Amino acid sequence: MARRYDPDRRQRIVDAAIRVVSERGIDGLSHRSVAAAADVPLGSTTYHFASLDDLLIAALRQVNSGPTTSVASWERYLDQGQPLVDGLVRLLENCTATAGERSRVRLEYDLYLAALRRERLQPVAAAWLDEMVAMLARYTKDDATARTLVALIDGLLLQLLLTGRPFDRAQVRTTLERVIG
């Protein structure tokens, strides 16, 4: 049987992996589940990605550079002419505004937190954190404040996802102001 030319297969596999993680979490990810979701032979997933870590790295990179998750997209909420706290409140509110946004953020954290147990993902997750710190440092007095804000943003988003509580603008604003000064 002749090989079928399929130049988009690798990308379809990555997209399928993201869908699988979004629907089933990291525990639902396997070469078999991704192959089924991408509608490709099982051997295609192992051909393009020798291990699940390789596949997760590609998925994490794609999610981190997506149109709503890249650091550049987050920066559009920040304006040199307005207080930093206003932009961050808008950003966080947007991340939790709809079920779709919450689902997207949950996917991001599924992939991001997979790095806790998968050492090969740690450099990708760390690079995203460092990019966030560098971006926020342009709006704060120093890198330490920017790093603290990144940690706080992570904590606030995780708490909102875990509890399902509604976004409380006033509380988030007060919390951010304590760090920003």
mmCIF file of C-alpha atoms in Angstrom:
data_model
loop_
_atom_site.group_PDB
_atom_site.id
_atom_site.type_symbol
_atom_site.label_atom_id
_atom_site.label_comp_id
_atom_site.label_asym_id
_atom_site.label_seq_id
_atom_site.Cartn_x
_atom_site.Cartn_y
_atom_site.Cartn_z
ATOM 1 C CA MET A 1 0.000 0.000 0.000
ATOM 2 C CA ALA A 2 1.389 3.395 -0.986
ATOM 3 C CA ARG A 3 2.045 6.018 1.619
ATOM 4 C CA ARG A 4 -0.462 8.806 1.652
ATOM 5 C CA TYR A 5 1.025 12.293 1.473
ATOM 6 C CA ASP A 6 -0.248 14.132 4.541
ATOM 7 C CA PRO A 7 1.840 17.220 5.340
ATOM 8 C CA ASP A 8 -0.555 18.395 8.076
ATOM 9 C CA ARG A 9 -0.588 15.140 10.008
ATOM 10 C CA ARG A 10 1.873 16.251 12.705
ATOM 11 C CA GLN A 11 -0.166 19.399 13.369
ATOM 12 C CA ARG A 12 -3.416 17.414 13.477
ATOM 13 C CA ILE A 13 -1.828 15.147 16.073
ATOM 14 C CA VAL A 14 -0.833 18.127 18.232
ATOM 15 C CA ASP A 15 -4.319 19.638 17.864
ATOM 16 C CA ALA A 16 -5.848 16.293 18.811
ATOM 17 C CA ALA A 17 -3.611 16.034 21.873
ATOM 18 C CA ILE A 18 -4.811 19.451 23.005
ATOM 19 C CA ARG A 19 -8.443 18.362 22.512
ATOM 20 C CA VAL A 20 -7.856 15.134 24.441
ATOM 21 C CA VAL A 21 -6.271 16.995 27.369
ATOM 22 C CA SER A 22 -9.061 19.566 27.275
ATOM 23 C CA GLU A 23 -11.757 16.888 27.370
ATOM 24 C CA ARG A 24 -10.133 14.204 29.555
ATOM 25 C CA GLY A 25 -7.188 15.819 31.316
ATOM 26 C CA ILE A 26 -3.567 14.685 31.241
ATOM 27 C CA ASP A 27 -4.545 11.215 32.493
ATOM 28 C CA GLY A 28 -6.658 10.709 29.365
ATOM 29 C CA LEU A 29 -3.715 11.351 27.054
ATOM 30 C CA SER A 30 -2.208 8.359 25.285
ATOM 31 C CA HIS A 31 -0.882 7.728 21.808
ATOM 32 C CA ARG A 32 -4.009 5.654 21.196
ATOM 33 C CA SER A 33 -6.457 8.379 22.349
ATOM 34 C CA VAL A 34 -4.658 11.002 20.283
ATOM 35 C CA ALA A 35 -4.536 8.792 17.194
ATOM 36 C CA ALA A 36 -8.285 8.225 17.453
ATOM 37 C CA ALA A 37 -8.982 11.949 17.953
ATOM 38 C CA ALA A 38 -6.718 12.901 15.026
ATOM 39 C CA ASP A 39 -8.113 10.093 12.857
ATOM 40 C CA VAL A 40 -4.626 8.786 12.061
ATOM 41 C CA PRO A 41 -3.026 5.381 12.496
ATOM 42 C CA LEU A 42 -1.499 4.763 15.922
ATOM 43 C CA GLY A 43 1.931 4.458 14.320
ATOM 44 C CA SER A 44 1.692 8.057 13.106
ATOM 45 C CA THR A 45 1.612 9.403 16.638
ATOM 46 C CA THR A 46 4.710 7.449 17.639
ATOM 47 C CA TYR A 47 6.430 8.331 14.369
ATOM 48 C CA HIS A 48 6.037 12.057 14.993
ATOM 49 C CA PHE A 49 6.282 11.911 18.813
ATOM 50 C CA ALA A 50 8.403 9.126 20.272
ATOM 51 C CA SER A 51 7.041 9.745 23.763
ATOM 52 C CA LEU A 52 4.036 11.360 25.369
ATOM 53 C CA ASP A 53 6.392 13.974 26.802
ATOM 54 C CA ASP A 54 7.385 14.942 23.252
ATOM 55 C CA LEU A 55 3.716 15.309 22.401
ATOM 56 C CA LEU A 56 3.005 17.302 25.569
ATOM 57 C CA ILE A 57 5.914 19.628 24.847
ATOM 58 C CA ALA A 58 4.500 20.362 21.373
ATOM 59 C CA ALA A 59 1.023 20.878 22.847
ATOM 60 C CA LEU A 60 2.290 23.165 25.623
ATOM 61 C CA ARG A 61 4.287 25.240 23.142
ATOM 62 C CA GLN A 62 1.266 25.611 20.894
ATOM 63 C CA VAL A 63 -1.052 26.552 23.744
ATOM 64 C CA ASN A 64 1.489 29.048 25.122
ATOM 65 C CA SER A 65 1.729 30.776 21.754
ATOM 66 C CA GLY A 66 -1.997 30.782 21.018
ATOM 67 C CA PRO A 67 -3.858 33.963 20.151
ATOM 68 C CA THR A 68 -5.391 34.293 23.626
ATOM 69 C CA THR A 69 -2.638 32.756 25.739
ATOM 70 C CA SER A 70 0.562 34.260 24.431
ATOM 71 C CA VAL A 71 2.253 36.869 26.542
ATOM 72 C CA ALA A 72 1.773 39.368 23.711
ATOM 73 C CA SER A 73 -1.983 38.825 23.847
ATOM 74 C CA TRP A 74 -1.989 39.371 27.599
ATOM 75 C CA GLU A 75 -0.068 42.595 27.174
ATOM 76 C CA ARG A 76 -2.900 44.124 25.160
ATOM 77 C CA TYR A 77 -4.750 44.519 28.473
ATOM 78 C CA LEU A 78 -1.967 46.712 29.840
ATOM 79 C CA ASP A 79 -1.587 50.344 28.941
ATOM 80 C CA GLN A 80 1.218 52.633 30.048
ATOM 81 C CA GLY A 81 -1.366 55.395 30.480
ATOM 82 C CA GLN A 82 -3.508 53.469 32.975
ATOM 83 C CA PRO A 83 -2.681 51.902 36.322
ATOM 84 C CA LEU A 84 -1.269 48.390 36.004
ATOM 85 C CA VAL A 85 -3.865 47.090 38.429
ATOM 86 C CA ASP A 86 -6.694 48.103 36.040
ATOM 87 C CA GLY A 87 -5.204 46.105 33.192
ATOM 88 C CA LEU A 88 -4.536 43.057 35.337
ATOM 89 C CA VAL A 89 -8.081 43.084 36.715
ATOM 90 C CA ARG A 90 -9.437 43.231 33.129
ATOM 91 C CA LEU A 91 -7.115 40.414 32.091
ATOM 92 C CA LEU A 92 -8.117 38.136 34.953
ATOM 93 C CA GLU A 93 -11.779 38.960 34.546
ATOM 94 C CA ASN A 94 -11.559 38.027 30.872
ATOM 95 C CA CYS A 95 -9.869 34.720 31.748
ATOM 96 C CA THR A 96 -12.869 33.754 33.865
ATOM 97 C CA ALA A 97 -15.709 35.561 32.060
ATOM 98 C CA THR A 98 -17.302 32.596 30.318
ATOM 99 C CA ALA A 99 -17.380 28.824 30.585
ATOM 100 C CA GLY A 100 -15.332 28.724 27.375
ATOM 101 C CA GLU A 101 -12.642 30.978 28.809
ATOM 102 C CA ARG A 102 -12.510 28.966 32.037
ATOM 103 C CA SER A 103 -12.190 25.786 29.997
ATOM 104 C CA ARG A 104 -9.306 27.308 28.011
ATOM 105 C CA VAL A 105 -7.521 28.402 31.187
ATOM 106 C CA ARG A 106 -8.101 24.942 32.723
ATOM 107 C CA LEU A 107 -6.439 23.379 29.655
ATOM 108 C CA GLU A 108 -3.482 25.736 30.003
ATOM 109 C CA TYR A 109 -3.035 24.771 33.643
ATOM 110 C CA ASP A 110 -3.430 21.058 32.878
ATOM 111 C CA LEU A 111 -0.493 21.308 30.489
ATOM 112 C CA TYR A 112 1.482 23.745 32.633
ATOM 113 C CA LEU A 113 1.114 21.701 35.829
ATOM 114 C CA ALA A 114 2.028 18.473 34.029
ATOM 115 C CA ALA A 115 5.560 19.863 34.212
ATOM 116 C CA LEU A 116 5.566 19.197 37.959
ATOM 117 C CA ARG A 117 5.859 15.472 37.259
ATOM 118 C CA ARG A 118 7.377 15.525 33.776
ATOM 119 C CA GLU A 119 10.850 16.984 33.917
ATOM 120 C CA ARG A 120 11.122 17.428 30.149
ATOM 121 C CA LEU A 121 8.197 19.874 30.207
ATOM 122 C CA GLN A 122 9.755 22.072 32.885
ATOM 123 C CA PRO A 123 11.905 24.191 30.545
ATOM 124 C CA VAL A 124 8.854 25.006 28.387
ATOM 125 C CA ALA A 125 6.757 25.956 31.423
ATOM 126 C CA ALA A 126 9.649 27.951 32.906
ATOM 127 C CA ALA A 127 10.177 29.832 29.635
ATOM 128 C CA TRP A 128 6.526 30.900 29.645
ATOM 129 C CA LEU A 129 6.852 32.102 33.256
ATOM 130 C CA ASP A 130 10.026 34.014 32.430
ATOM 131 C CA GLU A 131 8.322 35.622 29.433
ATOM 132 C CA MET A 132 5.441 36.723 31.669
ATOM 133 C CA VAL A 133 7.872 38.148 34.231
ATOM 134 C CA ALA A 134 9.798 40.035 31.529
ATOM 135 C CA MET A 135 6.563 41.502 30.158
ATOM 136 C CA LEU A 136 5.257 42.573 33.577
ATOM 137 C CA ALA A 137 8.662 43.959 34.574
ATOM 138 C CA ARG A 138 8.145 46.664 31.937
ATOM 139 C CA TYR A 139 5.198 47.901 34.029
ATOM 140 C CA THR A 140 6.575 47.389 37.547
ATOM 141 C CA LYS A 141 9.448 48.774 39.544
ATOM 142 C CA ASP A 142 11.529 45.566 39.396
ATOM 143 C CA ASP A 143 11.695 41.902 38.410
ATOM 144 C CA ALA A 144 10.856 40.731 41.925
ATOM 145 C CA THR A 145 7.518 42.547 41.823
ATOM 146 C CA ALA A 146 6.824 41.158 38.361
ATOM 147 C CA ARG A 147 7.644 37.598 39.502
ATOM 148 C CA THR A 148 5.396 38.021 42.543
ATOM 149 C CA LEU A 149 2.570 39.231 40.280
ATOM 150 C CA VAL A 150 2.962 36.189 38.018
ATOM 151 C CA ALA A 151 2.747 33.904 41.061
ATOM 152 C CA LEU A 152 -0.279 35.799 42.341
ATOM 153 C CA ILE A 153 -2.027 35.642 38.955
ATOM 154 C CA ASP A 154 -1.434 31.880 38.860
ATOM 155 C CA GLY A 155 -2.778 31.513 42.377
ATOM 156 C CA LEU A 156 -5.862 33.627 41.739
ATOM 157 C CA LEU A 157 -6.722 31.811 38.520
ATOM 158 C CA LEU A 158 -6.208 28.386 40.087
ATOM 159 C CA GLN A 159 -8.409 29.306 43.041
ATOM 160 C CA LEU A 160 -11.163 30.560 40.749
ATOM 161 C CA LEU A 161 -10.998 27.368 38.685
ATOM 162 C CA LEU A 162 -10.918 25.080 41.706
ATOM 163 C CA THR A 163 -13.743 26.742 43.606
ATOM 164 C CA GLY A 164 -15.968 27.827 40.724
ATOM 165 C CA ARG A 165 -16.584 31.075 42.573
ATOM 166 C CA PRO A 166 -17.513 34.144 40.565
ATOM 167 C CA PHE A 167 -14.875 36.730 39.789
ATOM 168 C CA ASP A 168 -14.811 39.385 42.523
ATOM 169 C CA ARG A 169 -13.360 42.523 40.939
ATOM 170 C CA ALA A 170 -12.956 44.423 44.196
ATOM 171 C CA GLN A 171 -11.206 41.588 46.005
ATOM 172 C CA VAL A 172 -8.858 40.882 43.080
ATOM 173 C CA ARG A 173 -8.078 44.592 42.765
ATOM 174 C CA THR A 174 -7.244 44.896 46.478
ATOM 175 C CA THR A 175 -5.027 41.809 46.341
ATOM 176 C CA LEU A 176 -3.130 43.039 43.270
ATOM 177 C CA GLU A 177 -2.710 46.546 44.747
ATOM 178 C CA ARG A 178 -0.959 45.044 47.782
ATOM 179 C CA VAL A 179 1.740 43.629 45.545
ATOM 180 C CA ILE A 180 1.960 46.524 43.092
ATOM 181 C CA GLY A 181 2.070 49.110 45.847
#
